[in-house]
Short mmCIF file of C-alpha atoms and ligand atoms in Angstrom, two decimals:
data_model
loop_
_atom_site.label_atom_id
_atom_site.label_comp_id
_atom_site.label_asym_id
_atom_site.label_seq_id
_atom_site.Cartn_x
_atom_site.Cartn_y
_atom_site.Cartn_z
CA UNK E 1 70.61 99.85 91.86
CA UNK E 2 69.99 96.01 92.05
CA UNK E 3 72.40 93.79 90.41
CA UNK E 4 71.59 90.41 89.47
CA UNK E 5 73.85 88.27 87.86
CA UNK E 6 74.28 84.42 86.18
CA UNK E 7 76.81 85.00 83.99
CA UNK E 8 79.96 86.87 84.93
CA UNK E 9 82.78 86.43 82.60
CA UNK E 10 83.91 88.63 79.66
CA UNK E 11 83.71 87.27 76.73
CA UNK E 12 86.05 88.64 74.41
CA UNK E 13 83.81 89.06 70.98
CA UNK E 14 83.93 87.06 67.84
CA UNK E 15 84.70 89.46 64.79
CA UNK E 16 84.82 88.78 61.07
CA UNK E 17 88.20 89.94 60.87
CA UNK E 18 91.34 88.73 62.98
CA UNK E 19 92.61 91.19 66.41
CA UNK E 20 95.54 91.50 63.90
CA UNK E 21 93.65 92.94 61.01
CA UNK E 22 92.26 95.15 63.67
CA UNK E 23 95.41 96.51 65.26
CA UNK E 24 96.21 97.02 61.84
CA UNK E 25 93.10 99.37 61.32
CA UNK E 26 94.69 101.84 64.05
CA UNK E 27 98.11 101.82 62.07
CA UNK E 28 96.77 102.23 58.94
CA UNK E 29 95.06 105.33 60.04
CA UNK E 30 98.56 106.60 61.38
CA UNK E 31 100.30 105.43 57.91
CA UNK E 32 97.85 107.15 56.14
CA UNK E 33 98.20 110.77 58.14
CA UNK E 34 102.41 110.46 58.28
CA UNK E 35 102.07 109.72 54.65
CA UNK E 36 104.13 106.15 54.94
CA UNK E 37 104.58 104.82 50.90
CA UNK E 38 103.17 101.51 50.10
CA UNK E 39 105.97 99.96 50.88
CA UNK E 40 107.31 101.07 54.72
CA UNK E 41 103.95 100.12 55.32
CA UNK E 42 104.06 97.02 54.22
CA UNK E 43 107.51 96.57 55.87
CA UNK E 44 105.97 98.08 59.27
CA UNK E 45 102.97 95.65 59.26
CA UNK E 46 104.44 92.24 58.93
CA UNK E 47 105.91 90.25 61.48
CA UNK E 48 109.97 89.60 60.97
CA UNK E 49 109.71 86.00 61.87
CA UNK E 50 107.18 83.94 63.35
CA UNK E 51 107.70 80.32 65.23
CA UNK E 52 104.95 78.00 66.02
CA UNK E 53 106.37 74.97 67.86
CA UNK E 54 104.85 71.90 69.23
CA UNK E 55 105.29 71.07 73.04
CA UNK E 56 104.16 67.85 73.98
CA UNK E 57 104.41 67.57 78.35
CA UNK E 58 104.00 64.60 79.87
CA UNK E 59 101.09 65.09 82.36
CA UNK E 60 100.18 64.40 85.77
CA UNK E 61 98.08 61.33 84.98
CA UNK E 62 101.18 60.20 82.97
CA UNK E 63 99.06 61.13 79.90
CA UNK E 64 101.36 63.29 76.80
CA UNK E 65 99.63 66.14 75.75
CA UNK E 66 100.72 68.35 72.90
CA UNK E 67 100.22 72.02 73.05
CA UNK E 68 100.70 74.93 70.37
CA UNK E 69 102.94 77.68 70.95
CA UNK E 70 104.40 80.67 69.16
CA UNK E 71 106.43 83.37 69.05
CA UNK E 72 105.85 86.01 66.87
CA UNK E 73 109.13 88.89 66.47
CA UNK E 74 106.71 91.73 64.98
CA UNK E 75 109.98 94.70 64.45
CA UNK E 76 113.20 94.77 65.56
CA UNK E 77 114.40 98.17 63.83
CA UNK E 78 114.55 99.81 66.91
CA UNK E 79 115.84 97.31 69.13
CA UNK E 80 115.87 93.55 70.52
CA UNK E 81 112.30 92.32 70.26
CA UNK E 82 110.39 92.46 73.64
CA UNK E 83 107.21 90.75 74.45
CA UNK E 84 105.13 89.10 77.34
CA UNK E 85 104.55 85.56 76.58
CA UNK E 86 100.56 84.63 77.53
CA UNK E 87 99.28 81.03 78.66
CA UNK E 88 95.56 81.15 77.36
CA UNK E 89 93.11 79.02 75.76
CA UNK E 90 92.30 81.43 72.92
CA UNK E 91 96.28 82.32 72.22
CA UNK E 92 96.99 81.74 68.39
CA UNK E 93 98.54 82.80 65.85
CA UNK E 94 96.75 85.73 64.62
CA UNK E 95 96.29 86.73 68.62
CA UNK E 96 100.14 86.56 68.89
CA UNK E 97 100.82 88.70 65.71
CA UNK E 98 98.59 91.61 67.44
CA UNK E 99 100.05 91.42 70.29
CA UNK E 100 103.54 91.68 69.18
CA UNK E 101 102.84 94.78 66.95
CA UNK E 102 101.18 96.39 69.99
CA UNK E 103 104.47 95.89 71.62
CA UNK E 104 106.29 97.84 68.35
CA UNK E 105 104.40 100.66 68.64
CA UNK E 106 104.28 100.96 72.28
CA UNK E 107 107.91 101.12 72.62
CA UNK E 108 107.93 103.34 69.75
CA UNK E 109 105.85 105.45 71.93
CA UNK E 110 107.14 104.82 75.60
CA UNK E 111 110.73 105.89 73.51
CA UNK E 112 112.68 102.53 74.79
CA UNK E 113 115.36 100.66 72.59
CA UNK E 114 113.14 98.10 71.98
CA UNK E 115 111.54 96.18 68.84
CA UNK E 116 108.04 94.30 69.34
CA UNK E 117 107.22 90.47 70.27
CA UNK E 118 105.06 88.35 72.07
CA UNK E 119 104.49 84.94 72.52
CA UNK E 120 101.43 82.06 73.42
CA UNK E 121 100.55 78.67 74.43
CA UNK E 122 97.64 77.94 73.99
CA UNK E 123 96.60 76.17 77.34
CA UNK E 124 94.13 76.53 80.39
CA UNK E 125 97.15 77.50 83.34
CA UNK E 126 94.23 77.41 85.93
CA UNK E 127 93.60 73.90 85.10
CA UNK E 128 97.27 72.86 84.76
CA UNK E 129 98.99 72.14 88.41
CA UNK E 130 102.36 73.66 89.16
CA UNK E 131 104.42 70.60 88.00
CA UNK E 132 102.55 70.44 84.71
CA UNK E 133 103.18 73.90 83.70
CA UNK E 134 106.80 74.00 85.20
CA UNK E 135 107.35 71.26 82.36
CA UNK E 136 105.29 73.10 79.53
CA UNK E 137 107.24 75.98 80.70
CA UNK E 138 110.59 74.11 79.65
CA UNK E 139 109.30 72.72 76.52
CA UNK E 140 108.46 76.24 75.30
CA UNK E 141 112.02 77.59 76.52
CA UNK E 142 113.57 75.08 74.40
CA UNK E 143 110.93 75.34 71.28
CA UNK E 144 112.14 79.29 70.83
CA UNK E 145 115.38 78.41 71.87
CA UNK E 146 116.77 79.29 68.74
CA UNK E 147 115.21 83.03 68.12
CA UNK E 148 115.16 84.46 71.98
CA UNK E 149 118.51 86.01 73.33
CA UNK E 150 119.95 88.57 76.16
CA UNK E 151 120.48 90.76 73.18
CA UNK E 152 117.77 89.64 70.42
CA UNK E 153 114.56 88.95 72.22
CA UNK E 154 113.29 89.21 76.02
CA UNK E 155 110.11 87.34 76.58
CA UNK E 156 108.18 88.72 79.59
CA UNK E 157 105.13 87.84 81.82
CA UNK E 158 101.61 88.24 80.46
CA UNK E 159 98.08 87.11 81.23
CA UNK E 160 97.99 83.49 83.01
CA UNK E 161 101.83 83.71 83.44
CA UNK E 162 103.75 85.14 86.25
CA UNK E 163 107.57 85.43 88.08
CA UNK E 164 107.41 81.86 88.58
CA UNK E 165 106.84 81.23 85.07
CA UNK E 166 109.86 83.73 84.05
CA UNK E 167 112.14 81.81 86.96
CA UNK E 168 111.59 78.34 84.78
CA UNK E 169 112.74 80.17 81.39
CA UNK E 170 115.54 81.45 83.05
CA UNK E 171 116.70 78.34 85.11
CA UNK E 172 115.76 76.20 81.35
CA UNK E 173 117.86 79.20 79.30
CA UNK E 174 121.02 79.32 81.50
CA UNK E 175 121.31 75.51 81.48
CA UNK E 176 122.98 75.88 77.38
CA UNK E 177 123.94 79.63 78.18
CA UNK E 178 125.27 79.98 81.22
CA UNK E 179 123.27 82.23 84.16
CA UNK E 180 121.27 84.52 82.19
CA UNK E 181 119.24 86.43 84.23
CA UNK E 182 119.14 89.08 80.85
CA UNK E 183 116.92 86.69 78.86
CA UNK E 184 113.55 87.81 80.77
CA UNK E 185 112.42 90.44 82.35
CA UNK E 186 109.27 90.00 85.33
CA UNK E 187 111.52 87.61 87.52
CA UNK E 188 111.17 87.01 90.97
CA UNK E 189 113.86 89.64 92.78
CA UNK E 190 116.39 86.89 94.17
CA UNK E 191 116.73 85.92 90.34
CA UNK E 192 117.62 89.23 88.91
CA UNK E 193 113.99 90.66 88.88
CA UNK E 194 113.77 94.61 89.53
CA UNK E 195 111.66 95.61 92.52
CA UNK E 196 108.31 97.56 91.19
CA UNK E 197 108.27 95.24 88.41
CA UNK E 198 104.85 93.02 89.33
CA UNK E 199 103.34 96.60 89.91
CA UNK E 200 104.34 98.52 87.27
CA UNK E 201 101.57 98.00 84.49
CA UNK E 202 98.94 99.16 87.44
CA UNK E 203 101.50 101.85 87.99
CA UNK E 204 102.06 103.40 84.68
CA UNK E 205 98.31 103.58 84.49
CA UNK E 206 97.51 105.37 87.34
CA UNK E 207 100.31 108.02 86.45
CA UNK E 208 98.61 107.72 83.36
CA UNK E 209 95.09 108.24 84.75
CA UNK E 210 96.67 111.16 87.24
CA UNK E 211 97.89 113.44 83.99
CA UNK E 212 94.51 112.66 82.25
CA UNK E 213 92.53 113.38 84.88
CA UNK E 214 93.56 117.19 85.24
CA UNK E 215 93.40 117.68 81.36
CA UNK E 216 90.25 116.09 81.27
CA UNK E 217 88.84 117.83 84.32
CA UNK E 218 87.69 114.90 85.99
CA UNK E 219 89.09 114.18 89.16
CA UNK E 220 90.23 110.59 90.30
CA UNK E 221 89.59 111.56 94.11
CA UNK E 222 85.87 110.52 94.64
CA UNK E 223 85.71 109.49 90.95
CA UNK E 224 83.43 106.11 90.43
CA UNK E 225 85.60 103.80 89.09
CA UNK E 226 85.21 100.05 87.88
CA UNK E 227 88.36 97.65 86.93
CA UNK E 228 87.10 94.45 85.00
CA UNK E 229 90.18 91.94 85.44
CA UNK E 230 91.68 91.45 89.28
CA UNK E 231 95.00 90.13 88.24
CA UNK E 232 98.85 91.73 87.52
CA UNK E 233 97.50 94.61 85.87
CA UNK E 234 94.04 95.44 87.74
CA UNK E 235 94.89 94.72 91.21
CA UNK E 236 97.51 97.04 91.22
CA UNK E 237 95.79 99.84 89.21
CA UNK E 238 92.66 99.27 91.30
CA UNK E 239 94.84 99.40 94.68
CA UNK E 240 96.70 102.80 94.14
CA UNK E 241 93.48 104.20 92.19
CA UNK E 242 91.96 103.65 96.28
CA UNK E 243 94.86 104.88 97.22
CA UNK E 244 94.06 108.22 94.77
CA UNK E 245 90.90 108.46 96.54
CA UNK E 246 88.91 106.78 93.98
CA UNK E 247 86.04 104.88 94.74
CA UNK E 248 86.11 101.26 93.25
CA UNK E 249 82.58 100.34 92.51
CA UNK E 250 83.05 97.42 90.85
CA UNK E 251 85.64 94.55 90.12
CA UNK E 252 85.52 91.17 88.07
CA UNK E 253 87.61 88.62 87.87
CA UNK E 254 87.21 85.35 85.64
CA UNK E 255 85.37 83.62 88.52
CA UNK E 256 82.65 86.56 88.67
CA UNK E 257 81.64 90.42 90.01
CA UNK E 258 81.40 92.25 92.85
CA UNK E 259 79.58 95.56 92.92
CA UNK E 260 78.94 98.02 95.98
CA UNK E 261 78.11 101.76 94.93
CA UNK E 262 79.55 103.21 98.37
CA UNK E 263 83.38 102.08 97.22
CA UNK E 264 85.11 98.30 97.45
CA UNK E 265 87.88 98.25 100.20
CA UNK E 266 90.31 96.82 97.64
CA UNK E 267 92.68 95.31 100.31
CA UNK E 268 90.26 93.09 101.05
CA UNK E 269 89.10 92.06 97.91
CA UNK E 270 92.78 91.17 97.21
CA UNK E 271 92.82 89.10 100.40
CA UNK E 272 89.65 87.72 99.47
CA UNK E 273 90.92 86.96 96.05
CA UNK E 274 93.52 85.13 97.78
CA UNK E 275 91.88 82.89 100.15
CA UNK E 276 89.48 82.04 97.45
CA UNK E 277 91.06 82.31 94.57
CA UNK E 278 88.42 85.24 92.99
CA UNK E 279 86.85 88.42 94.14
CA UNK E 280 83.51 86.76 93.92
CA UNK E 281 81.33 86.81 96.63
CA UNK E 282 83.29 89.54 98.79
CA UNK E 283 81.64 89.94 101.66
CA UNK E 284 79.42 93.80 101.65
CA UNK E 285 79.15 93.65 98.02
CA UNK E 286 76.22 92.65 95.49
CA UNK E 287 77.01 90.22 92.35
CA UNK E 288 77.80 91.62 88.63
CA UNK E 289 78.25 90.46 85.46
CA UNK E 290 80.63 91.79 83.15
CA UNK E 291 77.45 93.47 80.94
CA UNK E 292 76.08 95.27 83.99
CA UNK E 293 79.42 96.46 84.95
CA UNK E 294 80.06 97.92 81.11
CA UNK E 295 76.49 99.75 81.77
CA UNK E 296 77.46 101.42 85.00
CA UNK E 297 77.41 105.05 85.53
CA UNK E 298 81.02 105.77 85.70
CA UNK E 299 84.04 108.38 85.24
CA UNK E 300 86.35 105.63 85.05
CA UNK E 301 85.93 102.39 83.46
CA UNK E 302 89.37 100.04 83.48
CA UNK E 303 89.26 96.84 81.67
CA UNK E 304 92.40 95.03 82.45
CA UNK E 305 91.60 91.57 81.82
CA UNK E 306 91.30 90.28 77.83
CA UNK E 307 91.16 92.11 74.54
CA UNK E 308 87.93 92.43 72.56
CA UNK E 309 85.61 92.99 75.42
CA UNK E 310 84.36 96.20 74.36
CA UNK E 311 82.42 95.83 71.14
CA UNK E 312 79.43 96.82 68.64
CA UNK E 313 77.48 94.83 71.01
CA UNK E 314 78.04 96.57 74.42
CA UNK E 315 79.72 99.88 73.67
CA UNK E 316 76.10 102.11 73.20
CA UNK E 317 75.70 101.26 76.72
CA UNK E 318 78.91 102.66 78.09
CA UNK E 319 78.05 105.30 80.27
CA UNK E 320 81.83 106.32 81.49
CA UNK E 321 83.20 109.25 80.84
CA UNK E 322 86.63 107.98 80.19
CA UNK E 323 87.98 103.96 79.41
CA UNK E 324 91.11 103.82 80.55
CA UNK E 325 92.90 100.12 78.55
CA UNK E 326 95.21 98.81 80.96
CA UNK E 327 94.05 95.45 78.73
CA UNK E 328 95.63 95.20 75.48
CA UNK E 329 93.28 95.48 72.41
CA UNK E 330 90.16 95.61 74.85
CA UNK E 331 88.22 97.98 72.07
CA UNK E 332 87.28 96.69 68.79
CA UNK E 333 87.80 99.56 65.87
CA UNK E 334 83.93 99.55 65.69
CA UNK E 335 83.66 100.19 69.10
CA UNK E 336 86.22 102.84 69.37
CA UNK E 337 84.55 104.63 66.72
CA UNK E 338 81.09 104.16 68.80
CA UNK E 339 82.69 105.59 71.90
CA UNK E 340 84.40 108.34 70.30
CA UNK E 341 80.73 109.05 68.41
CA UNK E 342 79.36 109.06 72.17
CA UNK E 343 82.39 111.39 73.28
CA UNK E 344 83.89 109.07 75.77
CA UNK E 345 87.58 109.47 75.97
CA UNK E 346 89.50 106.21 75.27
CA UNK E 347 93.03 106.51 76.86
CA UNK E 348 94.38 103.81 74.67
CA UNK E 349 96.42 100.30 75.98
CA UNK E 350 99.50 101.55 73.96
CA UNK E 351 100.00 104.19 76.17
CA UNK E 352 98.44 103.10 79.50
CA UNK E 353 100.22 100.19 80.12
CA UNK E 354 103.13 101.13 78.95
CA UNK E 355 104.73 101.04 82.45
CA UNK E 356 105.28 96.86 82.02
CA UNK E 357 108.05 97.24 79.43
CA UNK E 358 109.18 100.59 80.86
CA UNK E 359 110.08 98.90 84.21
CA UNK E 360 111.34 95.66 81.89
CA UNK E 361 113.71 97.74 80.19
CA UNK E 362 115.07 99.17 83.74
CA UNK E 363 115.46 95.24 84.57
CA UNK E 364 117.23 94.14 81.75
CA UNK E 365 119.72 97.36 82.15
CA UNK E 366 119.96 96.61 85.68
CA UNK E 367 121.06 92.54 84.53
CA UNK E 368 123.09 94.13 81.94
CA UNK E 369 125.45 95.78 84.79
CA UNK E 370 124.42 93.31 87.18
CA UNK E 371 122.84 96.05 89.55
CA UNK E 372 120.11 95.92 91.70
CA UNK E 373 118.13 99.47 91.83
CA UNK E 374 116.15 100.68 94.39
CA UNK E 375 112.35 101.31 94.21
CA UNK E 376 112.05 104.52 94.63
CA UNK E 377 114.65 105.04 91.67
CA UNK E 378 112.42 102.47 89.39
CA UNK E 379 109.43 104.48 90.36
CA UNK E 380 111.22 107.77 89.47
CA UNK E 381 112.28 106.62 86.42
CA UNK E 382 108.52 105.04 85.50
CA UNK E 383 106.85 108.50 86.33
CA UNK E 384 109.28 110.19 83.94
CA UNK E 385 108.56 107.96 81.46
CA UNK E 386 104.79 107.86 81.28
CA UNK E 387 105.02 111.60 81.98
CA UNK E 388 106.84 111.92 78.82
CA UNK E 389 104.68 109.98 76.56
CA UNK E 390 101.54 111.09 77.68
CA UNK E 391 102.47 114.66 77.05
CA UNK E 392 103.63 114.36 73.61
CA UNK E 393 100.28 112.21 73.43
CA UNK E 394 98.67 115.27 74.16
CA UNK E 395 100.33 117.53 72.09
CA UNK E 396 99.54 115.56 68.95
CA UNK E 397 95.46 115.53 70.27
CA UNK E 398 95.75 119.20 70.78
CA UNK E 399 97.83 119.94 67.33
CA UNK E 400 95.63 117.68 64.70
CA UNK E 401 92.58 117.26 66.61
CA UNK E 402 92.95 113.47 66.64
CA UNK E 403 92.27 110.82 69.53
CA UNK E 404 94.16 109.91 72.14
CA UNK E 405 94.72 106.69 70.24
CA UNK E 406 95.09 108.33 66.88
CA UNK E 407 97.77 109.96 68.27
CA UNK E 408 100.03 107.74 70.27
CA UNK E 409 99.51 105.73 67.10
CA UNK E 410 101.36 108.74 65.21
CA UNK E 411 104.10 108.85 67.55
CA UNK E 412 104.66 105.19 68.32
CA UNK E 413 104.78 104.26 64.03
CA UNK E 414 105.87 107.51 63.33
CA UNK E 415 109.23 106.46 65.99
CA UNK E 416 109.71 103.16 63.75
CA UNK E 417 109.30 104.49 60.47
CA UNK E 418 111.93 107.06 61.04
CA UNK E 419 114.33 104.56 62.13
CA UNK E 420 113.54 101.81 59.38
CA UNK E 421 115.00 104.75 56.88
CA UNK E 422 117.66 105.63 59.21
CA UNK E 423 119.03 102.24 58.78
CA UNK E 424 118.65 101.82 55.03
CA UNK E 425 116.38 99.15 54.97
CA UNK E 426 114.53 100.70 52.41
P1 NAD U 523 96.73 88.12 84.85
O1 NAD U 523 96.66 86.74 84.33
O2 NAD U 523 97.63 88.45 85.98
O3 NAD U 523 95.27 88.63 85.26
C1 NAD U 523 94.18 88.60 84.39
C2 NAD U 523 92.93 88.92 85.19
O4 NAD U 523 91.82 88.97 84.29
C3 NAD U 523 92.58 87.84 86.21
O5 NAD U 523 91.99 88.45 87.34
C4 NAD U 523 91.54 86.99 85.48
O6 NAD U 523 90.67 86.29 86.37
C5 NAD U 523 90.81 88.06 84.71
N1 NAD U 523 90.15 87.56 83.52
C6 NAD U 523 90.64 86.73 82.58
N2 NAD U 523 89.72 86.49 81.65
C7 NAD U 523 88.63 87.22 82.02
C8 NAD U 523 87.36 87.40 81.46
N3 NAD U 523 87.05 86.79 80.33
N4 NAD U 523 86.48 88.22 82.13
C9 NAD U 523 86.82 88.84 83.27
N5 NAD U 523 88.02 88.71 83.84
C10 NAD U 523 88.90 87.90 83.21
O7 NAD U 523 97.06 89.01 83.56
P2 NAD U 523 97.71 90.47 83.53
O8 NAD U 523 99.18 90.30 83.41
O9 NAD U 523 97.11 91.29 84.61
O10 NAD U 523 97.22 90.97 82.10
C11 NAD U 523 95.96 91.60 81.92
C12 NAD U 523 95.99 92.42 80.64
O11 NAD U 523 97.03 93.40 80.72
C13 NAD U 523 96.27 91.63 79.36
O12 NAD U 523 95.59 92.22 78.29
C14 NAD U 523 97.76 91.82 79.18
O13 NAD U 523 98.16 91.65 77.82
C15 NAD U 523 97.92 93.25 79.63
N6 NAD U 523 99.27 93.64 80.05
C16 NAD U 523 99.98 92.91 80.95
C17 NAD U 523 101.24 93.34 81.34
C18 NAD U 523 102.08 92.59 82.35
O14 NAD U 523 103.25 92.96 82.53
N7 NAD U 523 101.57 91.58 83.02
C19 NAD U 523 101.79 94.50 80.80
C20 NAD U 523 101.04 95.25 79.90
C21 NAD U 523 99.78 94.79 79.54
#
């Protein structure tokens, strides 16, 4: 097949209603079936509390520039709120408040004592030097100040933020608290971090992708494969996928595609990546754009990049039999339905990436009793985890007959709702 490509990004879709509207459509469904009254629901879909602050950072050029941030606490019923906390130029609000219920009903579903978050600036980090985002970093520590806590809420790392970024709200926290190395999770090691960490997204989704694949009776060894997003979570899936003995067909990264039909030796698109700062132009591959990669024949298709970037536009062409979302919210509800229509199993991001906040819980425990574990005990304790969730996954698709997403949708909710009666709040 020749591939010829201009344009290479992914560009999430514009929809007439807001990602949190659509995460909504998924839990209504679930409200619906576990027969939630008017009111839970209404309880289960609003955010507790929500913070926009102002950060104004004095810039390199010795220019001030004021970014937005949030943080948005979606539920806290089962636990202290958990989140990532994503530098992007599209964060906002309504971005923020999807995210965060994503995180409620994944830890619902992953079965950790944790409630659901997530937090934004909205800023361009590959445009920002290291300086400039060490003091945007700051500002933002001390903007949510008030609302984050060891034992209330544990920001994390998410897209365009990274260890280093969790090191600065750690250092900026334990100046007024005292060495806190409980208030994030996703630090470097010497700081508290738990080893497996930076891989454990990619992780939990090939364990994921391993239980799926006998169900589904599609092997990963020799299966085509193509990860859109070269970063935390796609690098690492894509690496032990090879590992698996999948063949990697095709990877993207913001700065473009690479495509080569005979397998991608991922170690050296990641050293690639690293010299040049994107997987484009890997030597022994052609160029593709995001479309052509959605088109591909495939059994697996990963995106693990930015939500929205399966749509009503591209998702007739999908030819993969399975779309495994390592991304959060990469399927619209429009496009899930198309896909489902088509009979291509979605595996959804609830569920598949799952391992982050798994591994974050074993870090904060770990800070809790100031231990440091070893990997193959994090690992151990991943794979029983994802293990566990995908099978009860399962059960649910086998007992109603439901999706994949339908059903961790069921459990996840279904986990909250029980507890939000348990403790009287309605
Ligand atoms: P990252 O910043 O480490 O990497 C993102 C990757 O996607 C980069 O390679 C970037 O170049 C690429 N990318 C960004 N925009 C793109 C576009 N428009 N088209 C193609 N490629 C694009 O981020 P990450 O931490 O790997 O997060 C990726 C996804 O996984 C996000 O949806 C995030 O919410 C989700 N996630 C992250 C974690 C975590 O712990 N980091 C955990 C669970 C889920």
């Amino acid at each position: 097949m020749a591939i010829s490509a201009t344009a290479t990004e992914a560009k999430p879709v514009k929809t007439k209603i807001s990602t949190f509207d659509e995460v909504n459509i998924f839990f209504d469904k679930a409200a619906e079936r576990l027969d939630l009254d008017n009111g839970v629901r209404e309880l289960l879909r609003q955010p507790w509390r929500e913070l926009e602050v102002s950060l104004p950072v004095r810039m390199d050029d010795g220019k001030i520039r004021v970014f937005r941030g949030y943080r948005v606490q979606h539920n806290g019923a089962r636990g202290p709120f958990k989140g990532g906390i994503r530098y992007h130029p599209d964060a906002d609000k309504n971005e923020v408040r999807a995210l965060a219920s994503l995180m409620t009903w994944k830890s619902g579903l992953i079965d950790i004592p944790f409630g659901g978050a997530k937090g934004g600036v909205q800023c361009d980090p590959r445009t920002m030097s290291e300086g400039e985002l060490n003091r945007l970093t700051r500002r933002y520590t001390l903007g949510i100040e008030p609302i984050i806590g060891v034992n209330e809420d544990i920001p994390a790392p998410d897209l365009g933020t990274n260890a280093q970024t969790m090191a600065w709200i750690m250092d900026a926290y334990s100046q007024t608290h005292g060495y806190s190395p409980g208030i994030v999770t996703g630090k470097p090691v010497e700081l508290g971090g738990s080893v497996g960490r930076d891989a454990a997204p990619g992780r939990g989704t090939v364990y994921v992708m391993i239980e799926a694949a006998r169900d589904l009776g599609i092997p990963l060894e020799g299966a085509r494969v193509a990860v859109q997003g070269f970063g935390q979570v796609g690098s690492w899936a894509a690496r032990l996928l090879h590992e698996q003995g999948s063949k990697i067909v095709a990877l993207t990264d913001i700065g473009g595609g690479v495509y080569n039909p005979n397998g991608i030796d991922v170690r050296l698109a990641l050293l690639h990546q690293l010299d040049t700062g994107t997987v484009a132009g890997l030597p022994d591959t052609d160029k593709i754009s995001s479309k052509e990669m959605m088109a591909l024949e495939l059994e697996y298709l990963v995106p693990a990049a930015v939500e929205r970037v399966i749509h009503e536009g591209n998702a007739p062409n999908i030819k993969a039999k399975v779309v495994v979302e390592a991304a959060n919210h990469p399927t619209t509800p429009e496009a899930d339905q198309i896909l489902m229509d088509k009979g291509i199993t979605v595996l959804p991001d609830i569920l598949v990436n799952a391992g982050g906040v798994v591994v974050s819980e074993l870090e904060w425990t770990q800070n809790l009793y100031q231990h440091q574990w070893e990997l193959s005990r994090v690992n151990e304790e991943l794979l029983k985890k994802m293990k566990g969730a995908y099978a009860r996954v399962r059960e649910v698709v086998e007992l109603k007959g439901v999706s994949y997403r339908e059903a961790a949708f069921l459990v996840g909710v279904g986990r909250v709702a029980s507890v939000v009666k348990l403790r009287g709040f309605i």
